[in-house]
């Protein structure tokens, strides 16, 4: 059988490699990768021609463009920065807390070479990675000792496993929390090897419920901060202090999962009071766990703070090795904690607190700076305005708290449902994707968390409105 005529027109790999069109591509991606891509491209072209002799053979220039574009796509990272204008300050799906500049510098400094991660430089012997944040955390929280793991879910898991493996854990029915995703207290208990001992009723639990439940099988008395919901009305909760005191009398440890775990009084920033780590430890709680990337505003991590002997047991649990944090996390965490030593500067230096503390007046001013760029970009296809809106903290913290804010509201002129979806998608397709939220037939961009106005304005100038 004779070969289709146009097969002969397909250029050879060598001819393409030595052509001027490929000089740039080879410069960027190297000879080996480029020739591999050319081979794959030509093989695909050949099989197309074998199926249909009429398939045109592109000129070398077009082949070079196609191959360079596909190499670019392979090399672009999937993980990329996003402008979070959703109105949720700590958005779990958008990576929660933005880190301060000092933390970024520390990450680069620590990650680019070797460090004394587990090395005591004065003694010249093995050290403990927790040492790099322990002193700061103990000073800030009043704890005797601390240890850091991968996230707060890991912190709860290892605490339960260390203190109550094969034993019962007493906890109020009102505190059997499910956090978004797949973290549920009853399931974590089971995986930690503990038996859940539910106390009281959903709305009311009394100290006598704890007292009656304690027996020789009890391993731990636990409280979980119901961070993402509130039980209102006829309610009764046993305080941290009462649980801690009973635990002491019963000879078992007390554990509190604070979830967000703030180190500062949020009332300073016009928010509702959240029990601070210091307060819960001061109430006598033996061990407290909280997230590093929620209200603390640091890197993803789980911090465990409490009595020295108990923290020592956690450090000796083989699970600690599996759940430990990386040097970059510790470097960033240490910098964030240093900022807490200078609390007056937090609203300037720490993005999470800066965003939470931002006053409506300031947010409105920022919205006014970017409004003209939105209006110009819309070019009459939508009405653009500044409207009052409400932000939320997110990540389960103070779920009922609405922070007064301002948003840019975009209402497409056309009434078609799809116009709004298309618009939202186009904003997500910007070089730095912009995430907003849909509400009442409009696209909203909450300005509370906007820091880089210049970037947004520049993107709007080059934006192809759908
Ligand atoms: C968020 C939260 C967790 C999980 O913390 P991660 O850091 O996301 O693992 C556990 N318990 C409570 C009460 C929480 O709010």
Short mmCIF file of C-alpha atoms and ligand atoms in Angstrom, two decimals:
data_model
loop_
_atom_site.label_atom_id
_atom_site.label_comp_id
_atom_site.label_asym_id
_atom_site.label_seq_id
_atom_site.Cartn_x
_atom_site.Cartn_y
_atom_site.Cartn_z
CA UNK A 1 0.00 0.00 0.00
CA UNK A 2 1.37 3.40 -0.90
CA UNK A 3 1.90 5.96 1.87
CA UNK A 4 -0.36 9.02 1.93
CA UNK A 5 1.38 11.70 0.00
CA UNK A 6 1.41 14.35 2.76
CA UNK A 7 3.40 12.09 5.16
CA UNK A 8 6.43 13.04 3.10
CA UNK A 9 5.74 16.70 3.84
CA UNK A 10 6.14 16.24 7.62
CA UNK A 11 9.50 17.74 8.62
CA UNK A 12 12.08 15.64 10.48
CA UNK A 13 12.89 16.11 14.17
CA UNK A 14 16.44 17.16 13.30
CA UNK A 15 15.32 19.68 10.73
CA UNK A 16 12.97 21.33 13.24
CA UNK A 17 15.56 21.27 16.03
CA UNK A 18 18.12 23.06 13.89
CA UNK A 19 15.62 25.59 12.55
CA UNK A 20 15.62 29.22 13.72
CA UNK A 21 12.03 28.86 14.97
CA UNK A 22 13.13 26.50 17.74
CA UNK A 23 16.19 28.43 18.97
CA UNK A 24 14.24 30.23 21.72
CA UNK A 25 12.39 27.11 22.87
CA UNK A 26 15.64 25.14 23.17
CA UNK A 27 17.13 28.06 25.12
CA UNK A 28 14.33 27.89 27.69
CA UNK A 29 13.45 24.19 27.87
CA UNK A 30 16.71 22.54 26.74
CA UNK A 31 17.55 20.26 23.82
CA UNK A 32 16.35 17.00 25.35
CA UNK A 33 12.91 18.23 26.37
CA UNK A 34 12.33 20.14 23.15
CA UNK A 35 13.26 17.20 20.93
CA UNK A 36 11.04 14.90 23.02
CA UNK A 37 8.12 17.31 22.56
CA UNK A 38 8.78 17.57 18.83
CA UNK A 39 8.82 13.78 18.55
CA UNK A 40 5.49 13.50 20.36
CA UNK A 41 3.99 16.25 18.24
CA UNK A 42 5.14 14.67 14.97
CA UNK A 43 3.92 11.20 16.01
CA UNK A 44 0.45 12.64 16.67
CA UNK A 45 0.53 14.49 13.35
CA UNK A 46 1.58 11.34 11.51
CA UNK A 47 -1.30 9.32 12.91
CA UNK A 48 -3.74 12.08 11.95
CA UNK A 49 -2.42 12.08 8.40
CA UNK A 50 -2.69 8.30 8.21
CA UNK A 51 -6.38 8.64 9.07
CA UNK A 52 -6.98 11.50 6.72
CA UNK A 53 -4.54 12.43 3.98
CA UNK A 54 -6.15 15.87 3.68
CA UNK A 55 -4.90 17.02 7.11
CA UNK A 56 -2.73 20.06 6.43
CA UNK A 57 0.90 20.02 7.59
CA UNK A 58 1.53 23.20 9.58
CA UNK A 59 4.60 25.36 8.80
CA UNK A 60 7.55 25.04 11.23
CA UNK A 61 6.67 28.37 12.79
CA UNK A 62 3.22 27.10 13.85
CA UNK A 63 4.70 23.83 15.09
CA UNK A 64 7.15 25.82 17.23
CA UNK A 65 4.35 27.95 18.67
CA UNK A 66 2.21 24.90 19.50
CA UNK A 67 5.10 23.09 21.19
CA UNK A 68 6.25 26.14 23.16
CA UNK A 69 2.70 26.79 24.36
CA UNK A 70 2.31 23.22 25.57
CA UNK A 71 5.69 23.30 27.35
CA UNK A 72 4.68 26.57 29.03
CA UNK A 73 1.42 25.04 30.19
CA UNK A 74 3.22 22.02 31.68
CA UNK A 75 5.62 24.30 33.57
CA UNK A 76 3.05 26.73 34.95
CA UNK A 77 2.27 25.84 38.56
CA UNK A 78 -1.16 24.70 39.50
CA UNK A 79 -0.82 26.44 42.85
CA UNK A 80 -0.99 30.19 42.31
CA UNK A 81 -1.79 33.40 44.14
CA UNK A 82 -5.46 34.45 44.29
CA UNK A 83 -6.96 37.79 45.35
CA UNK A 84 -9.47 36.82 48.03
CA UNK A 85 -12.32 39.35 47.85
CA UNK A 86 -14.95 36.84 49.00
CA UNK A 87 -15.61 38.63 52.28
CA UNK A 88 -14.33 35.65 54.27
CA UNK A 89 -11.05 36.73 55.82
CA UNK A 90 -9.79 33.25 56.76
CA UNK A 91 -10.98 31.22 53.77
CA UNK A 92 -9.92 27.57 54.14
CA UNK A 93 -10.27 26.83 50.41
CA UNK A 94 -8.13 29.88 49.63
CA UNK A 95 -5.34 28.92 52.01
CA UNK A 96 -6.46 30.78 55.18
CA UNK A 97 -4.02 33.28 56.72
CA UNK A 98 -1.78 35.48 54.58
CA UNK A 99 1.67 35.60 56.15
CA UNK A 100 3.51 38.79 57.16
CA UNK A 101 6.59 39.89 55.20
CA UNK A 102 8.99 38.88 57.98
CA UNK A 103 7.67 35.30 57.82
CA UNK A 104 8.24 35.13 54.06
CA UNK A 105 11.84 36.28 54.48
CA UNK A 106 12.35 33.71 57.24
CA UNK A 107 10.96 30.92 55.05
CA UNK A 108 13.34 31.79 52.20
CA UNK A 109 16.32 32.09 54.59
CA UNK A 110 15.55 28.77 56.25
CA UNK A 111 14.66 26.78 53.17
CA UNK A 112 17.50 27.82 50.90
CA UNK A 113 20.19 25.93 52.85
CA UNK A 114 20.76 23.91 55.97
CA UNK A 115 19.57 25.12 59.37
CA UNK A 116 19.97 24.20 63.02
CA UNK A 117 16.47 22.69 62.91
CA UNK A 118 17.31 19.93 65.39
CA UNK A 119 20.81 20.92 66.31
CA UNK A 120 21.95 22.67 69.48
CA UNK A 121 24.67 25.01 68.22
CA UNK A 122 26.14 25.78 71.66
CA UNK A 123 26.44 22.14 72.72
CA UNK A 124 27.08 20.71 69.28
CA UNK A 125 24.50 17.97 69.78
CA UNK A 126 20.99 17.00 68.78
CA UNK A 127 18.26 19.51 69.60
CA UNK A 128 14.45 19.63 69.45
CA UNK A 129 12.70 21.41 66.57
CA UNK A 130 10.08 22.78 68.95
CA UNK A 131 12.84 24.80 70.68
CA UNK A 132 12.62 27.45 67.94
CA UNK A 133 9.15 28.55 69.03
CA UNK A 134 8.80 27.13 72.54
CA UNK A 135 10.15 30.11 74.49
CA UNK A 136 8.01 32.59 72.54
CA UNK A 137 4.87 30.48 72.83
CA UNK A 138 5.35 29.88 76.55
CA UNK A 139 5.85 33.61 77.18
CA UNK A 140 2.80 34.51 75.12
CA UNK A 141 0.44 31.84 76.47
CA UNK A 142 1.73 31.26 80.00
CA UNK A 143 2.13 27.53 79.22
CA UNK A 144 4.91 25.48 80.84
CA UNK A 145 5.72 23.75 77.55
CA UNK A 146 4.51 23.46 73.96
CA UNK A 147 4.84 21.27 70.91
CA UNK A 148 3.83 21.94 67.30
CA UNK A 149 2.25 19.54 64.80
CA UNK A 150 0.86 19.71 61.26
CA UNK A 151 -2.52 21.30 62.07
CA UNK A 152 -5.06 21.48 64.85
CA UNK A 153 -6.75 18.27 63.71
CA UNK A 154 -3.39 16.53 64.22
CA UNK A 155 -3.02 18.23 67.60
CA UNK A 156 -6.38 16.86 68.78
CA UNK A 157 -5.58 13.41 67.38
CA UNK A 158 -2.21 13.11 69.11
CA UNK A 159 -3.53 14.49 72.43
CA UNK A 160 -6.37 11.97 72.50
CA UNK A 161 -4.06 9.14 71.49
CA UNK A 162 -1.42 10.09 74.06
CA UNK A 163 -3.67 10.62 77.08
CA UNK A 164 -6.64 8.35 76.49
CA UNK A 165 -5.74 5.43 74.21
CA UNK A 166 -8.01 2.54 75.24
CA UNK A 167 -9.81 4.79 77.72
CA UNK A 168 -12.91 6.94 77.89
CA UNK A 169 -13.00 10.61 77.01
CA UNK A 170 -15.76 12.64 78.69
CA UNK A 171 -17.20 15.44 76.57
CA UNK A 172 -20.48 17.37 76.47
CA UNK A 173 -23.04 16.43 73.79
CA UNK A 174 -23.18 20.12 72.94
CA UNK A 175 -19.52 20.08 71.88
CA UNK A 176 -19.39 17.17 69.43
CA UNK A 177 -18.28 19.48 66.65
CA UNK A 178 -17.94 18.84 62.95
CA UNK A 179 -15.51 21.19 61.20
CA UNK A 180 -15.90 21.74 57.45
CA UNK A 181 -14.30 18.95 55.48
CA UNK A 182 -14.12 15.72 57.41
CA UNK A 183 -13.08 16.54 60.95
CA UNK A 184 -15.64 15.31 63.45
CA UNK A 185 -14.83 14.95 67.12
CA UNK A 186 -16.51 11.51 67.53
CA UNK A 187 -14.61 10.11 64.53
CA UNK A 188 -11.27 11.55 65.59
CA UNK A 189 -11.82 9.95 68.99
CA UNK A 190 -12.37 6.57 67.42
CA UNK A 191 -9.26 6.88 65.24
CA UNK A 192 -7.22 7.92 68.28
CA UNK A 193 -8.21 4.71 70.03
CA UNK A 194 -10.50 6.35 72.58
CA UNK A 195 -14.08 5.69 73.60
CA UNK A 196 -16.39 8.66 73.47
CA UNK A 197 -18.34 9.23 76.68
CA UNK A 198 -21.07 11.75 75.81
CA UNK A 199 -22.37 13.86 78.65
CA UNK A 200 -25.54 15.84 79.28
CA UNK A 201 -27.83 17.02 76.50
CA UNK A 202 -27.20 19.05 73.36
CA UNK A 203 -28.29 22.29 74.98
CA UNK A 204 -27.39 21.67 78.63
CA UNK A 205 -24.54 19.95 80.39
CA UNK A 206 -23.84 20.28 84.12
CA UNK A 207 -20.76 19.70 86.24
CA UNK A 208 -22.53 16.74 87.88
CA UNK A 209 -22.75 15.08 84.43
CA UNK A 210 -18.94 15.10 84.31
CA UNK A 211 -18.63 14.04 87.95
CA UNK A 212 -21.04 11.10 87.51
CA UNK A 213 -19.24 9.91 84.38
CA UNK A 214 -15.73 9.76 85.80
CA UNK A 215 -14.68 6.20 86.65
CA UNK A 216 -11.61 3.97 86.51
CA UNK A 217 -11.81 3.87 82.66
CA UNK A 218 -11.70 7.65 82.27
CA UNK A 219 -8.60 8.91 80.44
CA UNK A 220 -9.44 12.54 79.79
CA UNK A 221 -11.97 15.30 80.39
CA UNK A 222 -12.35 17.29 77.21
CA UNK A 223 -13.91 20.53 76.06
CA UNK A 224 -14.18 21.63 72.44
CA UNK A 225 -14.77 25.25 71.57
CA UNK A 226 -17.94 25.25 69.46
CA UNK A 227 -16.31 27.62 67.06
CA UNK A 228 -18.58 27.23 64.05
CA UNK A 229 -22.01 27.25 65.67
CA UNK A 230 -23.77 28.59 68.70
CA UNK A 231 -26.36 26.95 70.91
CA UNK A 232 -28.78 29.63 72.10
CA UNK A 233 -31.75 29.77 74.42
CA UNK A 234 -32.07 27.38 77.38
CA UNK A 235 -28.43 26.44 77.64
CA UNK A 236 -25.91 25.43 80.26
CA UNK A 237 -22.25 24.83 79.70
CA UNK A 238 -19.61 23.76 82.21
CA UNK A 239 -16.74 26.25 82.38
CA UNK A 240 -13.10 25.48 81.57
CA UNK A 241 -12.30 26.10 85.22
CA UNK A 242 -14.90 23.65 86.55
CA UNK A 243 -13.78 20.92 84.14
CA UNK A 244 -10.12 21.52 85.00
CA UNK A 245 -10.79 21.39 88.73
CA UNK A 246 -12.78 18.17 88.47
CA UNK A 247 -10.05 16.64 86.30
CA UNK A 248 -7.47 17.47 88.96
CA UNK A 249 -9.62 15.93 91.70
CA UNK A 250 -10.13 12.82 89.57
CA UNK A 251 -6.47 12.41 88.70
CA UNK A 252 -6.95 12.70 84.90
CA UNK A 253 -5.82 15.46 82.54
CA UNK A 254 -8.13 18.09 81.04
CA UNK A 255 -7.90 19.01 77.36
CA UNK A 256 -9.42 21.96 75.49
CA UNK A 257 -9.59 22.14 71.68
CA UNK A 258 -9.93 25.87 71.09
CA UNK A 259 -10.07 25.68 67.30
CA UNK A 260 -9.16 29.23 66.31
CA UNK A 261 -7.29 29.97 69.48
CA UNK A 262 -6.50 33.64 69.68
CA UNK A 263 -3.68 35.17 71.74
CA UNK A 264 -5.23 38.63 71.87
CA UNK A 265 -8.50 40.01 73.15
CA UNK A 266 -10.55 40.40 69.97
CA UNK A 267 -12.67 43.07 71.67
CA UNK A 268 -9.69 45.38 71.04
CA UNK A 269 -10.66 45.23 67.38
CA UNK A 270 -14.39 45.62 67.86
CA UNK A 271 -15.06 41.88 67.60
CA UNK A 272 -16.78 39.63 70.09
CA UNK A 273 -14.77 38.03 72.85
CA UNK A 274 -13.22 34.63 72.07
CA UNK A 275 -11.64 32.79 74.99
CA UNK A 276 -7.89 33.36 74.62
CA UNK A 277 -5.33 30.58 75.02
CA UNK A 278 -3.98 32.40 78.08
CA UNK A 279 -7.41 32.50 79.74
CA UNK A 280 -8.11 28.82 79.18
CA UNK A 281 -4.71 27.79 80.54
CA UNK A 282 -5.13 30.14 83.49
CA UNK A 283 -8.45 28.42 84.27
CA UNK A 284 -6.35 25.35 85.03
CA UNK A 285 -6.79 23.42 81.76
CA UNK A 286 -3.84 21.04 81.48
CA UNK A 287 -3.48 21.06 77.69
CA UNK A 288 -4.88 23.41 75.04
CA UNK A 289 -4.76 22.95 71.25
CA UNK A 290 -5.34 25.54 68.51
CA UNK A 291 -4.67 26.25 64.83
CA UNK A 292 -1.68 28.22 63.58
CA UNK A 293 -3.45 29.55 60.48
CA UNK A 294 -6.77 30.71 61.86
CA UNK A 295 -7.00 33.77 64.14
CA UNK A 296 -3.30 33.52 65.00
CA UNK A 297 -2.56 34.50 61.38
CA UNK A 298 0.39 32.15 60.88
CA UNK A 299 1.30 29.10 58.80
CA UNK A 300 -0.74 25.89 58.82
CA UNK A 301 0.13 24.18 62.10
CA UNK A 302 -1.40 22.88 65.30
CA UNK A 303 -0.10 24.23 68.57
CA UNK A 304 -0.32 22.20 71.77
CA UNK A 305 0.36 24.15 74.97
CA UNK A 306 0.20 23.01 78.56
CA UNK A 307 1.84 21.20 81.45
CA UNK A 308 5.41 20.12 80.92
CA UNK A 309 5.00 16.48 81.92
CA UNK A 310 2.03 16.05 79.55
CA UNK A 311 3.69 17.84 76.61
CA UNK A 312 6.70 15.57 77.21
CA UNK A 313 4.42 12.53 76.75
CA UNK A 314 3.20 13.91 73.43
CA UNK A 315 6.75 14.51 72.23
CA UNK A 316 7.54 10.88 73.04
CA UNK A 317 4.52 9.51 71.15
CA UNK A 318 5.73 7.93 67.86
CA UNK A 319 2.83 9.73 66.13
CA UNK A 320 4.67 13.01 66.78
CA UNK A 321 7.22 12.01 64.17
CA UNK A 322 4.45 11.49 61.62
CA UNK A 323 2.71 14.75 62.46
CA UNK A 324 5.69 17.05 62.97
CA UNK A 325 6.09 20.34 61.09
CA UNK A 326 8.66 21.35 58.53
CA UNK A 327 11.44 23.91 59.06
CA UNK A 328 9.64 26.45 56.85
CA UNK A 329 6.57 26.28 59.06
CA UNK A 330 8.63 26.81 62.21
CA UNK A 331 10.50 29.71 60.63
CA UNK A 332 7.24 31.43 59.67
CA UNK A 333 5.54 30.66 62.98
CA UNK A 334 8.43 32.15 64.98
CA UNK A 335 8.16 35.43 63.03
CA UNK A 336 4.39 35.63 63.52
CA UNK A 337 4.80 35.00 67.26
CA UNK A 338 7.44 37.75 67.49
CA UNK A 339 4.81 40.21 66.21
CA UNK A 340 2.59 39.28 69.16
CA UNK A 341 5.36 40.51 71.48
CA UNK A 342 4.56 43.96 70.09
CA UNK A 343 0.76 43.90 70.06
CA UNK A 344 0.32 47.58 69.12
CA UNK A 345 1.87 46.84 65.73
CA UNK A 346 -0.36 43.84 64.94
CA UNK A 347 -2.94 45.87 63.00
CA UNK A 348 -0.11 47.09 60.76
CA UNK A 349 2.15 44.08 60.46
CA UNK A 350 -0.02 40.97 60.64
CA UNK A 351 -2.37 40.61 57.63
CA UNK A 352 -5.05 38.60 59.48
CA UNK A 353 -5.40 41.15 62.28
CA UNK A 354 -5.05 44.04 59.82
CA UNK A 355 -7.96 42.69 57.78
CA UNK A 356 -10.12 41.90 60.80
CA UNK A 357 -9.49 45.28 62.41
CA UNK A 358 -10.02 47.35 59.26
CA UNK A 359 -12.66 50.00 59.86
CA UNK A 360 -15.52 50.57 57.38
CA UNK A 361 -14.27 54.12 56.65
CA UNK A 362 -10.92 52.81 55.50
CA UNK A 363 -12.52 50.00 53.48
CA UNK A 364 -14.75 52.53 51.76
CA UNK A 365 -11.74 54.70 50.89
CA UNK A 366 -9.98 51.70 49.32
CA UNK A 367 -13.16 50.81 47.40
CA UNK A 368 -13.28 54.37 46.03
CA UNK A 369 -9.71 54.01 44.77
CA UNK A 370 -10.53 50.95 42.68
CA UNK A 371 -14.08 51.85 41.62
CA UNK A 372 -13.11 53.90 38.51
CA UNK A 373 -11.04 51.00 37.16
CA UNK A 374 -14.03 48.65 37.54
CA UNK A 375 -16.42 51.14 35.91
CA UNK A 376 -14.09 51.81 32.99
CA UNK A 377 -13.45 48.12 32.47
CA UNK A 378 -17.19 47.32 32.46
CA UNK A 379 -17.67 49.83 29.63
CA UNK A 380 -21.44 49.97 30.07
CA UNK A 381 -21.94 46.20 30.14
CA UNK A 382 -22.70 46.33 33.86
CA UNK A 383 -23.54 48.79 36.58
CA UNK A 384 -20.77 49.11 39.12
CA UNK A 385 -21.24 50.60 42.57
CA UNK A 386 -19.98 50.54 46.14
CA UNK A 387 -22.42 48.98 48.58
CA UNK A 388 -22.30 48.27 52.33
CA UNK A 389 -21.80 44.55 52.96
CA UNK A 390 -20.81 42.18 55.74
CA UNK A 391 -17.57 40.21 55.94
CA UNK A 392 -17.02 37.24 58.17
CA UNK A 393 -13.95 35.88 59.90
CA UNK A 394 -14.20 32.39 58.45
CA UNK A 395 -12.58 29.07 59.39
CA UNK A 396 -15.28 28.66 61.99
CA UNK A 397 -14.31 31.62 64.14
CA UNK A 398 -17.19 33.68 65.54
CA UNK A 399 -19.61 32.41 62.87
CA UNK A 400 -22.38 34.79 63.85
CA UNK A 401 -20.19 37.87 63.82
CA UNK A 402 -20.72 40.07 60.79
CA UNK A 403 -18.06 42.67 60.22
CA UNK A 404 -19.43 45.82 58.57
CA UNK A 405 -17.63 46.30 55.28
CA UNK A 406 -17.94 47.66 51.75
CA UNK A 407 -18.02 45.79 48.46
CA UNK A 408 -17.80 46.63 44.80
CA UNK A 409 -21.09 45.40 43.37
CA UNK A 410 -21.28 44.46 39.69
CA UNK A 411 -24.67 43.92 38.07
CA UNK A 412 -24.56 42.87 34.43
CA UNK A 413 -26.99 44.85 32.25
CA UNK A 414 -28.32 41.66 30.69
CA UNK A 415 -30.67 39.66 32.88
CA UNK A 416 -29.37 36.32 31.68
CA UNK A 417 -28.42 34.03 34.57
CA UNK A 418 -25.37 32.84 32.74
CA UNK A 419 -23.94 36.38 32.39
CA UNK A 420 -23.12 36.50 36.08
CA UNK A 421 -21.51 33.06 36.12
CA UNK A 422 -19.50 34.00 33.05
CA UNK A 423 -18.35 37.20 34.65
CA UNK A 424 -17.30 35.44 37.85
CA UNK A 425 -15.42 32.89 35.75
CA UNK A 426 -13.67 35.65 33.78
CA UNK A 427 -12.47 37.28 37.01
CA UNK A 428 -11.18 33.88 38.16
CA UNK A 429 -9.33 33.67 34.85
CA UNK A 430 -7.31 36.86 35.40
CA UNK A 431 -3.49 36.46 35.59
CA UNK A 432 -3.91 36.70 39.37
CA UNK A 433 -7.40 35.20 39.76
CA UNK A 434 -9.89 37.36 41.66
CA UNK A 435 -12.45 35.52 43.81
CA UNK A 436 -15.67 37.27 44.84
CA UNK A 437 -19.12 36.02 45.74
CA UNK A 438 -22.52 36.01 44.04
CA UNK A 439 -25.45 37.62 45.83
CA UNK A 440 -28.85 38.86 44.69
CA UNK A 441 -28.03 38.72 41.00
CA UNK A 442 -24.76 40.59 41.41
CA UNK A 443 -21.08 39.82 41.74
CA UNK A 444 -19.60 41.21 44.97
CA UNK A 445 -15.97 41.96 45.72
CA UNK A 446 -15.50 42.66 49.44
CA UNK A 447 -12.71 45.22 49.78
CA UNK A 448 -11.84 44.41 53.43
CA UNK A 449 -9.05 42.04 52.38
CA UNK A 450 -7.71 44.05 49.43
CA UNK A 451 -4.09 45.14 49.92
CA UNK A 452 -2.68 45.36 46.41
CA UNK A 453 -4.90 47.97 44.72
CA UNK A 454 -2.31 48.58 41.99
CA UNK A 455 -2.39 44.93 40.93
CA UNK A 456 -6.19 44.89 40.74
CA UNK A 457 -6.33 48.17 38.77
CA UNK A 458 -3.67 46.93 36.36
CA UNK A 459 -5.54 43.68 35.79
CA UNK A 460 -8.79 45.57 35.17
CA UNK A 461 -7.05 47.69 32.52
CA UNK A 462 -6.19 44.55 30.57
CA UNK A 463 -9.43 42.72 31.32
CA UNK A 464 -11.54 41.42 28.44
CA UNK A 465 -15.05 41.85 29.86
CA UNK A 466 -17.13 38.83 28.74
C1 LIG B 1 -10.66 24.41 62.82
C2 LIG B 1 -10.84 23.51 63.96
C3 LIG B 1 -10.18 22.28 64.03
C4 LIG B 1 -9.26 21.83 62.91
O1 LIG B 1 -8.15 22.67 62.83
P1 LIG B 1 -7.18 22.59 61.53
O2 LIG B 1 -6.06 23.52 61.89
O3 LIG B 1 -8.00 23.04 60.38
O4 LIG B 1 -6.74 21.18 61.41
C5 LIG B 1 -10.39 21.49 65.13
N1 LIG B 1 -11.22 21.87 66.12
C6 LIG B 1 -11.89 23.05 66.10
C7 LIG B 1 -12.81 23.39 67.24
C8 LIG B 1 -11.72 23.91 65.02
O5 LIG B 1 -12.38 25.08 64.98
#
